[in-house]
Coordinates of C-alpha atoms and ligand atoms in Angstrom, one line a residue:
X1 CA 57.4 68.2 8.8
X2 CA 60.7 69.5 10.5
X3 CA 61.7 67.7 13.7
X4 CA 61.6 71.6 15.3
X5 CA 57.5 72.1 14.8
X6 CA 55.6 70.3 17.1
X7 CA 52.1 68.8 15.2
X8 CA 49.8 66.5 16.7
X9 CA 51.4 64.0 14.9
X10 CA 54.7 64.0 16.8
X11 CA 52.1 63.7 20.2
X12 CA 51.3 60.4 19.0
X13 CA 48.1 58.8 17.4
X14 CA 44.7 60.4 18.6
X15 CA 41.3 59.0 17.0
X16 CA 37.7 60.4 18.2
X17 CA 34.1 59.3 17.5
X18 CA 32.1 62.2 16.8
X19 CA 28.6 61.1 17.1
X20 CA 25.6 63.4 16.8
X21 CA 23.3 62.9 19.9
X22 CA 20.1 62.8 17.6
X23 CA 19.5 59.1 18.3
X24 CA 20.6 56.1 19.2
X25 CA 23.6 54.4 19.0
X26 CA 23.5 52.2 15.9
X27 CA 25.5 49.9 14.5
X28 CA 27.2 51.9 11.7
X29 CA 28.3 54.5 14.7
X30 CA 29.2 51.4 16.7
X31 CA 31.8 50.6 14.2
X32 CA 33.3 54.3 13.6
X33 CA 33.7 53.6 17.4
X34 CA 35.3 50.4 17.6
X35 CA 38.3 50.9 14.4
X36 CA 38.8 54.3 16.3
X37 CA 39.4 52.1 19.4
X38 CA 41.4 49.2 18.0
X39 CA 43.7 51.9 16.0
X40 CA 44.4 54.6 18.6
X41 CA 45.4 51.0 20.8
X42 CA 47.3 49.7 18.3
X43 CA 49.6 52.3 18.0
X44 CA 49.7 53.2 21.8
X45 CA 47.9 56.5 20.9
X46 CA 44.4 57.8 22.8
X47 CA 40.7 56.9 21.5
X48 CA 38.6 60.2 22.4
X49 CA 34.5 60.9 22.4
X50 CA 33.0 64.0 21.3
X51 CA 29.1 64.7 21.7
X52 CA 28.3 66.5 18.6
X53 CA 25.6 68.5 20.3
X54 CA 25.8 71.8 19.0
X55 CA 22.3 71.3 17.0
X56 CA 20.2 71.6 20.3
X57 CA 17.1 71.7 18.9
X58 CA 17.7 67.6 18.0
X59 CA 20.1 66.9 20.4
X60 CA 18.3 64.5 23.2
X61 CA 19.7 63.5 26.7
X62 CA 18.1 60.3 25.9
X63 CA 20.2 59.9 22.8
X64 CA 23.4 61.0 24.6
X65 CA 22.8 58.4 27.4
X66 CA 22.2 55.6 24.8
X67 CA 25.4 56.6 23.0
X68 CA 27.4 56.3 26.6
X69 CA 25.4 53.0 27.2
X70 CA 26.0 51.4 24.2
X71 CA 29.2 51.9 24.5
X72 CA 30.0 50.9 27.5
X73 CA 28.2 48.1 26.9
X74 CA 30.4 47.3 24.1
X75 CA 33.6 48.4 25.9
X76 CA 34.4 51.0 23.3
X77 CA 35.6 53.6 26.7
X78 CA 37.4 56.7 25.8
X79 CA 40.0 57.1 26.9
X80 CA 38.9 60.6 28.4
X81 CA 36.1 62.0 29.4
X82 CA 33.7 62.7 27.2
X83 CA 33.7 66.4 25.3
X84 CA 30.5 68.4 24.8
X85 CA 30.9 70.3 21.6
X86 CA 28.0 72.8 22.9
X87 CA 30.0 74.0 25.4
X88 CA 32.8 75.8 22.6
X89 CA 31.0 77.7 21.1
X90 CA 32.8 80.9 21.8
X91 CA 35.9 78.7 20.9
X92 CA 34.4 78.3 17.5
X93 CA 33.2 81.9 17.1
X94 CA 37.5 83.0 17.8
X95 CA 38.5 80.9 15.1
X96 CA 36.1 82.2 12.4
X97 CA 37.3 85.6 13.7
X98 CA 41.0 84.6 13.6
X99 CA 39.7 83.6 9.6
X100 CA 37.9 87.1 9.1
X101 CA 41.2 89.0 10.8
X102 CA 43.4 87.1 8.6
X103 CA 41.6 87.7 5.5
X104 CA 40.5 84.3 4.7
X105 CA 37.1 84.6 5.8
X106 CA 34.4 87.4 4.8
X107 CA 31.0 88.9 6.0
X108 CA 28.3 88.0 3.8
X109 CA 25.4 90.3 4.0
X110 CA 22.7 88.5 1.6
X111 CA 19.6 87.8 3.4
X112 CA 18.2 84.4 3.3
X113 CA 15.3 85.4 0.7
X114 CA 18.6 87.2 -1.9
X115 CA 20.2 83.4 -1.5
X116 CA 16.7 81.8 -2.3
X117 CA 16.2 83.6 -5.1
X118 CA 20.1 82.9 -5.8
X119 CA 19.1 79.2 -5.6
X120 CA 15.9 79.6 -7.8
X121 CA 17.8 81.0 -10.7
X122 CA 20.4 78.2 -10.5
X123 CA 17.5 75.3 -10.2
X124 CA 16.1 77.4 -13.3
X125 CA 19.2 77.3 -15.4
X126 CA 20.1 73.9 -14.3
X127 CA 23.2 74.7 -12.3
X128 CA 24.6 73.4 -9.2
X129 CA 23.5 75.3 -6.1
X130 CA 26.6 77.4 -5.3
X131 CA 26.8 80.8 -3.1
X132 CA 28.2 82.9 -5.5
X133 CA 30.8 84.8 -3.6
X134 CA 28.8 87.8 -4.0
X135 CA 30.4 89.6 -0.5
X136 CA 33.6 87.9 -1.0
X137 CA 35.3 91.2 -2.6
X138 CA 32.9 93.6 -1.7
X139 CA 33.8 96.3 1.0
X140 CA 31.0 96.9 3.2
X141 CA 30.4 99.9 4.0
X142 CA 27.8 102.4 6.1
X143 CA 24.7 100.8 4.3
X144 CA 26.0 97.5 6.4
X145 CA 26.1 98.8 9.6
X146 CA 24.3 96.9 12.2
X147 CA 22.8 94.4 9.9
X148 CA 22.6 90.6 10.2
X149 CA 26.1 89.0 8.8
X150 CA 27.7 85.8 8.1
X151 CA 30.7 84.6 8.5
X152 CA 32.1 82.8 5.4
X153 CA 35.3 81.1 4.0
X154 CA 37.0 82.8 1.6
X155 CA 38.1 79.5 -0.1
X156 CA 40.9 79.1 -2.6
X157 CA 39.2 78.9 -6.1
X158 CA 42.2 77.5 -8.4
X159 CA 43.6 74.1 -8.7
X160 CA 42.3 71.2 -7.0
X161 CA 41.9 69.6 -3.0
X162 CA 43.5 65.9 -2.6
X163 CA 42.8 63.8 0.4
X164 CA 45.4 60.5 0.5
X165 CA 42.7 58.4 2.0
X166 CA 44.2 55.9 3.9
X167 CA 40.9 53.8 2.8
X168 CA 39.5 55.6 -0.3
X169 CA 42.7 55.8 -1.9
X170 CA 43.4 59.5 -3.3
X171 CA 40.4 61.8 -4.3
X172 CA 40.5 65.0 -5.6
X173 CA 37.8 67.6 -6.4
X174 CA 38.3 70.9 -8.5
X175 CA 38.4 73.8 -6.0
X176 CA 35.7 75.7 -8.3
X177 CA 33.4 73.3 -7.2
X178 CA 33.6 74.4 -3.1
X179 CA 31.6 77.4 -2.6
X180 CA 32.3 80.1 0.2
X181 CA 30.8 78.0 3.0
X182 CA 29.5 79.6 6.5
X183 CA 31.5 79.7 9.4
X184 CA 29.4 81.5 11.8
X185 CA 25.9 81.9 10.9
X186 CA 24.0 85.2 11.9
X187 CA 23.0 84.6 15.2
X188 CA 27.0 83.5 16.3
X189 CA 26.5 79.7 15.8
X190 CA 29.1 78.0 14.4
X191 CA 28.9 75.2 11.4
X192 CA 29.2 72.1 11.9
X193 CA 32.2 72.9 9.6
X194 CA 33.7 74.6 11.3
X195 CA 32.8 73.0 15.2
X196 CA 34.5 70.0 13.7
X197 CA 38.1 71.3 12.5
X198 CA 38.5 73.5 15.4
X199 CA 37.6 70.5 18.2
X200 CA 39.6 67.8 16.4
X201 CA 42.1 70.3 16.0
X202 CA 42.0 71.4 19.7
X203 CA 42.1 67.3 20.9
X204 CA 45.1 67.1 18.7
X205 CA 43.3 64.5 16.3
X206 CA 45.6 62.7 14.6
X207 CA 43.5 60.2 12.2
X208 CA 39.8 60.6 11.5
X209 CA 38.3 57.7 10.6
X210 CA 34.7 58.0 10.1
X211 CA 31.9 57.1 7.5
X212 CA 32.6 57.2 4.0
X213 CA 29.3 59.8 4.0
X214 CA 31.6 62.9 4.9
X215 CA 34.1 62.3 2.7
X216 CA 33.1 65.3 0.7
X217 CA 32.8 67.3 4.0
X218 CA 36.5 66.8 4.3
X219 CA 37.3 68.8 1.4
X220 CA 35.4 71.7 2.8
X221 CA 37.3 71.3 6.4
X222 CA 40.8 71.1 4.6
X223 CA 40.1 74.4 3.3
X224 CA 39.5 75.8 6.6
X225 CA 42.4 73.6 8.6
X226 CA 44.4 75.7 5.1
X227 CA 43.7 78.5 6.0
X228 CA 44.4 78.1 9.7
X229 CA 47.8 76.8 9.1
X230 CA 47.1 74.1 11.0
X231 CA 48.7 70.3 10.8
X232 CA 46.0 68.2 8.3
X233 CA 45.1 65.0 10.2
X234 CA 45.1 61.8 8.4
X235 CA 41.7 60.7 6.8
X236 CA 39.9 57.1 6.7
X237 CA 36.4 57.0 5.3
X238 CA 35.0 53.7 6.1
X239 CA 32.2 52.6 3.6
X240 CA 28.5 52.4 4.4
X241 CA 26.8 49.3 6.2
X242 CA 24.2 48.2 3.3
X243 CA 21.3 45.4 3.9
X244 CA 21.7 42.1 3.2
X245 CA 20.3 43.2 -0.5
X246 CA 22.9 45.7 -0.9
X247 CA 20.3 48.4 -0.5
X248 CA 21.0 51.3 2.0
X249 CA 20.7 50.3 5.6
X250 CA 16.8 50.4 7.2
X251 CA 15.1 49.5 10.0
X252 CA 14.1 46.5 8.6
X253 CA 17.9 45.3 7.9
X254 CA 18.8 45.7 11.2
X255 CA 20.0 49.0 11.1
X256 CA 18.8 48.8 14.9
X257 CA 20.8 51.0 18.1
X258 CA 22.9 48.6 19.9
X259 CA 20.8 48.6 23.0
X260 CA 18.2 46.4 20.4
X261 CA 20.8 44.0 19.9
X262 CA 21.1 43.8 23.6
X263 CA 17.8 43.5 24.0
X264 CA 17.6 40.8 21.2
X265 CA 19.8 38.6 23.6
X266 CA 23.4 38.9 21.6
X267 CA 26.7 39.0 23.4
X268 CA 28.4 42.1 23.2
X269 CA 31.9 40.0 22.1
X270 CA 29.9 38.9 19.4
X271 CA 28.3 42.1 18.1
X272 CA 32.0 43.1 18.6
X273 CA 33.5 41.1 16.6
X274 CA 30.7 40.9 14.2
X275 CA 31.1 44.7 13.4
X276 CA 35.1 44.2 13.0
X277 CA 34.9 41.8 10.5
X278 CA 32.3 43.9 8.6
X279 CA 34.1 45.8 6.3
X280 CA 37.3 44.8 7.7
X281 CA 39.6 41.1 7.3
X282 CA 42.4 39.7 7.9
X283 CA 42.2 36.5 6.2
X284 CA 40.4 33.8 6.9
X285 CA 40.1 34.9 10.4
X286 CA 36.9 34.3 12.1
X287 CA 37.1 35.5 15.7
X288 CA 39.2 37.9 17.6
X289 CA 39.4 38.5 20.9
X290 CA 39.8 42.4 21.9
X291 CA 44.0 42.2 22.0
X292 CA 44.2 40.0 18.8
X293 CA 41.8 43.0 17.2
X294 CA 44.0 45.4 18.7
X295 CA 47.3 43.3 17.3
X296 CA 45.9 42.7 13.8
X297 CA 43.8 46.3 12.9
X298 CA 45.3 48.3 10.0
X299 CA 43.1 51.2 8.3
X300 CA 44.8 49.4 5.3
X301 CA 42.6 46.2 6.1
X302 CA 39.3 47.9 5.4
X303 CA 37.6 47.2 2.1
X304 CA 36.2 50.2 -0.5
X305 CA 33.2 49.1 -1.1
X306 CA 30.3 49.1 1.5
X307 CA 29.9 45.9 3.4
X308 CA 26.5 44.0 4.1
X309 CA 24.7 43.1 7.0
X310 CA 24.3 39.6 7.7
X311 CA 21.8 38.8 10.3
X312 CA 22.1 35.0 10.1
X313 CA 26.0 35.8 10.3
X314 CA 25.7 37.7 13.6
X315 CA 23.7 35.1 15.0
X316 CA 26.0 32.3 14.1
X317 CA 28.9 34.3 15.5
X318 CA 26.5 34.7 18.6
X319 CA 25.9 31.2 19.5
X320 CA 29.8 30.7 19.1
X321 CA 30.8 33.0 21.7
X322 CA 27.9 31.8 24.1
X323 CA 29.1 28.6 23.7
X324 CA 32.6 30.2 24.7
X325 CA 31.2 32.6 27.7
X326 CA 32.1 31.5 31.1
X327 CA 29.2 29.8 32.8
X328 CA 28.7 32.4 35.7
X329 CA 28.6 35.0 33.5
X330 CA 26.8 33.7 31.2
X331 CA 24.2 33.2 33.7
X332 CA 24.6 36.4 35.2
X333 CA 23.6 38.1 32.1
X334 CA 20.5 35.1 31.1
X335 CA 19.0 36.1 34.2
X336 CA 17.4 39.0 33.9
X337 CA 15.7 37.3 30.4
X338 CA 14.5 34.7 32.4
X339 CA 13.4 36.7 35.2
X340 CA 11.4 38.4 32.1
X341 CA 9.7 35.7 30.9
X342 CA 8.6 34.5 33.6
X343 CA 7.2 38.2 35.0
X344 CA 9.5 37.8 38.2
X345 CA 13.2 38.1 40.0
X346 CA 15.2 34.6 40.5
X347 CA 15.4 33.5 44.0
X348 CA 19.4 33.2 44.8
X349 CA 18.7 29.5 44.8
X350 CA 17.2 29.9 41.3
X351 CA 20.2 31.8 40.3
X352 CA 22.2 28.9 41.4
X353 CA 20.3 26.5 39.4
X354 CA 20.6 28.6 36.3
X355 CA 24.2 28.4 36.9
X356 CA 24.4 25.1 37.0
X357 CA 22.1 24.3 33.8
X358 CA 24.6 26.5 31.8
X359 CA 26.2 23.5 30.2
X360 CA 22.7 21.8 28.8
X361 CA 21.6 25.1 27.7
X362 CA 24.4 26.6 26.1
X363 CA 25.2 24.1 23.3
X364 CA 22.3 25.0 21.0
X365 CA 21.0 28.8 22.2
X366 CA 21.6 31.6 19.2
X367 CA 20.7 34.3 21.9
X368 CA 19.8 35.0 25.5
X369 CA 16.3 35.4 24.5
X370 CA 16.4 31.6 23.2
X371 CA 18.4 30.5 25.8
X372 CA 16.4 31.8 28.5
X373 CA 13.3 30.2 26.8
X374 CA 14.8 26.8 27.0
X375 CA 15.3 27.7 30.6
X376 CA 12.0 28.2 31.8
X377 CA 11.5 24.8 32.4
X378 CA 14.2 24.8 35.4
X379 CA 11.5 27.8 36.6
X380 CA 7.8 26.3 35.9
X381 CA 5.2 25.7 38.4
X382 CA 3.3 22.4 38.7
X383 CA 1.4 21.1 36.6
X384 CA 3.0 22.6 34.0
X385 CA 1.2 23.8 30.6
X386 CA 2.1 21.4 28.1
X387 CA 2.6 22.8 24.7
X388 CA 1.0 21.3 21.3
X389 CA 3.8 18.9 20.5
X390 CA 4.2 17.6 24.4
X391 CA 0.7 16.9 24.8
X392 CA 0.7 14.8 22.0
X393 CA 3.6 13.1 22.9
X394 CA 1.5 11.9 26.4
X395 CA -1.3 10.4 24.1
X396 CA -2.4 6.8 24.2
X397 CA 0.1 4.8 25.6
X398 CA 1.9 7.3 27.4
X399 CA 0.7 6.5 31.0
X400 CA 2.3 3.6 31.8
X401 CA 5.2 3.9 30.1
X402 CA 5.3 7.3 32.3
X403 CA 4.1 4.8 35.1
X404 CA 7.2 2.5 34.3
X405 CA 9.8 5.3 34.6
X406 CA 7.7 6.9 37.6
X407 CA 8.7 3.6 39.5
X408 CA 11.9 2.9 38.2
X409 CA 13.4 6.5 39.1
X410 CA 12.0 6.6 42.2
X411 CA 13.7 3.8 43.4
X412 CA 17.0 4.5 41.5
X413 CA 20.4 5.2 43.9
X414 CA 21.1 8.4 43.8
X415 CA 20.1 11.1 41.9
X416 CA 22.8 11.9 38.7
X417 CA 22.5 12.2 35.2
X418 CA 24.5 8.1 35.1
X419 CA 21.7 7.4 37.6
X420 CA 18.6 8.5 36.1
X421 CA 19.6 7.1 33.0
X422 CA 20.2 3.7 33.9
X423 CA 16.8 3.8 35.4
X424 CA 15.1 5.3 32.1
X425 CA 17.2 2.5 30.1
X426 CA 16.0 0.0 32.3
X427 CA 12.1 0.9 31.6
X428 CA 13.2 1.2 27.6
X429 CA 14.8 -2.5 27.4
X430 CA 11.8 -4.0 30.2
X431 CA 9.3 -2.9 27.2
X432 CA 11.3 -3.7 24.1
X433 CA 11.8 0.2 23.6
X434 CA 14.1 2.2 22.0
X435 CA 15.1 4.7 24.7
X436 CA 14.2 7.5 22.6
X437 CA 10.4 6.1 23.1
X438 CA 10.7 6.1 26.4
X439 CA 12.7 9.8 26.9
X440 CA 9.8 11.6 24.9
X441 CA 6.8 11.3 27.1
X442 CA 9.3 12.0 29.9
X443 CA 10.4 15.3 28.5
X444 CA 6.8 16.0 27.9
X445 CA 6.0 15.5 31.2
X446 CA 9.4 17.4 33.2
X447 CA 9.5 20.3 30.7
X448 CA 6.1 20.7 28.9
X449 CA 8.1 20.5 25.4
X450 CA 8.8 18.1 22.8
X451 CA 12.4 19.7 22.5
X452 CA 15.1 20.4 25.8
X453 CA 18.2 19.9 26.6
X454 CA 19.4 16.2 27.2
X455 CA 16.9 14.5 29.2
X456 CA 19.1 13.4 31.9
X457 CA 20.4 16.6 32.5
X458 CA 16.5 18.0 33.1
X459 CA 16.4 15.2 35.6
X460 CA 19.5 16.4 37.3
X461 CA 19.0 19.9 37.3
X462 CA 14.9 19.6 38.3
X463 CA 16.3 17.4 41.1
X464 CA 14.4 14.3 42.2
X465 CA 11.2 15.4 44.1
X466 CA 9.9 18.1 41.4
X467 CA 10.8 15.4 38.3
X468 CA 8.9 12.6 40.6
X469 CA 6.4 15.2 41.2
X470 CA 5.9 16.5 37.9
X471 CA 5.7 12.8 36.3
X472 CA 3.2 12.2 38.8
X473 CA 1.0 15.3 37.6
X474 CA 1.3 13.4 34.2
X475 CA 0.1 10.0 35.2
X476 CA -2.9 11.6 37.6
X477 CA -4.1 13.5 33.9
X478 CA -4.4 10.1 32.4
X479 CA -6.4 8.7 35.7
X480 CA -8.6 12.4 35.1
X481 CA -8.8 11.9 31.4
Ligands
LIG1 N1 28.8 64.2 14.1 C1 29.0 63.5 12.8 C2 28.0 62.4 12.7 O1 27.5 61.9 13.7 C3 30.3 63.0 12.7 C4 31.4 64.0 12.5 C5 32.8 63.4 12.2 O2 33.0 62.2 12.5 O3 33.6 64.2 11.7 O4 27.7 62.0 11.6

């Protein structure tokens, strides 16, 4: 390009996500999203959204809001506000014009039962289904005059279309193989063809980088962006998300919206980073924060063939980054999966609690769902339901060793984690226990579980009058029973 014409390209780098509002956000769209994001950052360039919504009879509000949720819950923002493509139509509908005016573009008269039959004959002789450019020379005449038309691309026939794909590499395809798509269908609606090249053309789109699933779509919009005369942006089709089993991406691999991921108690950091590193690497690299991403991303660093999803991967990656979450946050967003569970809101003081348990909880929780079930402890009313394994952990014997540690932690200074377990050690080596004998029944009998965080910890966090209290319940079961 000479320095004297102004493309997009001398504006800088501009990336979209161009999702269709006919469902929820899922993962694969979630990762368009995010390598639009870290590229437009990395090069100081502008990460736009653009609602796809021209199909109205399956676009949803419901599906737009959970696109603008997810995202935000995954701090993919635009850097703009959002852009409705329903509302350029008429901007569409001038550019297939311009195309007709110019003489790359033609009406197309055949009815839709001419271009069934068309398609029957083809399917009959075993040929691909391809208009056949039947209006392309044709001059309509009076005969035409008020009929239904379409508005078609007149598209080059000779030689071939070759995308440099700054992921796929170069691909070519013989022009004879593109047909005379529509532009403008009979009732003034633009194609999705067409709606595309015009809006990334009018955001001054740069780079599309989108699924590897339009990549023959993009030899169909070069023809039109041709015959416009107008910059090409650069292309980078991102392989498919397949199952763990290589197979496409269902439901049952995970192939979820982002709010279930939410919902399933993961970390947006992790679902984050989890989607970078799938179908993208930088070594041996495990986790990124955001501005290492941003530092690191090249369109160069994602991989041709499609990656797979890896469940047991995500979760791993999950319990890392809880693990590494700040405590109050952390908290803050365990709360309301807590306050689930247990059908109710946390008190403030409950809150505060759950804040302070943070560091018992976090070392072994996968997810917030997990976590907040090894919570509920902090958060059950007395006598507490014991589950299979705790009640028989408080079988024969149980009472007075319960009895023993009843006495010994009420009358221990203090009420600490150092102090509690002096106490409980004391019982252990007064009975010839290991403590581990002794800790059991007590867990039982302060959490209703066989498993919990560190046992001293429950006693801090519980505080001394509940764990007293609920020992007590224990010991008064065993006088019952
Ligand atoms: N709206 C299209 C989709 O959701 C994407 C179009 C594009 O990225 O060019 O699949």
């Amino acid at each position: 390009m000479s320095a004297s014409v102004a493309g997009p390209n001398d504006l800088g780098v501009v990336t979209r996500f161009a999702p269709s509002p006919t469902g929820f956000l899922h993962i694969g769209g979630a990762r368009t999203a995010l390598f639009n994001l870290l590229f437009a950052r990395a090069r100081g360039g502008k990460f736009l959204l653009r609602i796809e919504d021209t199909d109205k009879a399956r676009s949803t509000q419901a599906a737009i809001d959970a696109i603008l949720d997810g995202m935000n819950w995954l701090d993919l923002r635009p850097d703009e506000e959002p852009l409705f493509q329903s509302t350029r139509v008429a901007r569409h509908a001038e550019v297939a014009n311009a195309l007709l005016d110019a003489g790359h573009a033609y009406r197309c008269y055949a009815t839709a039962e001419e271009l069934e039959a068309l398609r029957a004959e083809q399917r009959a002789s075993k040929q691909p289904l391809r208009y056949d450019g039947r209006w392309r020379d044709r001059a309509c005449g009076e005969a035409e005059d008020g009929k239904p038309f379409t508005i078609r691309l007149k598209a080059t026939r000779e030689g071939e279309t070759v995308i440099e794909d700054r992921v796929q590499g170069r691909v070519a395809v013989q022009n004879s193989e593109l047909d005379d798509m529509i532009l403008l269908r009979s009732d003034g609606t633009p194609t999705y063809m067409l709606a595309v090249v015009v809006d990334d053309h009018d955001m001054d789109v740069t780079h599309v980088v989108r699924g590897d699933d339009h990549l023959s779509n993009t030899f169909r919009q070069l023809g039109i962006i041709r015959a416009m005369g107008w910059p090409e942006p650069i292309y980078a089709h991102v392989p498919m998300i397949h199952g763990a089993d290589g197979g496409k991406l269902s439901k049952r691999h995970g192939a979820l919206g982002v709010d279930a991921y939410r919902d399933m108690g993961f970390l947006p950091e992790a679902l984050e980073n989890y989607l970078l590193r799938l179908g993208w690497g930088h070594g041996d690299v495990e986790t990124l924060t955001r501005d290492e991403a941003v530092a690191l991303f090249s369109l160069e660093g994602v991989g041709r063939s499609p990656s797979r999803f890896d469940l047991k991967k995500l979760e791993s990656l999950n319990g890392h980054y809880i693990r590494a979450a700040d405590d109050a946050r952390l908290a803050a967003l365990l709360r309301p999966f807590v306050e689930r569970r247990i059908g109710r809101a946390l008190s403030e003081g409950e809150a505060a609690l759950l804040g302070r348990a943070m560091p018992s909880l976090k070392p072994r929780a996968k997810d917030l769902v997990e976590m907040a079930d090894s919570a509920l402890f902090l958060f059950a009313e007395r006598p507490l339901p014991l589950d299979e394994a705790a009640a028989g952990l408080l079988g024969d014997g149980a009472a007075g060793l319960l009895g023993a540690a009843h006495r010994a932690l009420a009358a221990a200074g203090g009420w600490t984690a150092a102090s509690t377990e002096a106490a409980v050690r004391s019982v252990a080596e007064e009975q010839g226990l290991k403590l581990g004998k002794v800790a059991q029944p007590l867990r039982a009998a302060l959490t209703g579980r066989a498993t919990s965080p560190g046992i001293f910890d429950v006693l801090e966090l519980i505080g001394r009058d509940e764990a007293l209290a609920r020992i007590a319940d224990r010991l008064e079961d065993g006088r019952n029973g």
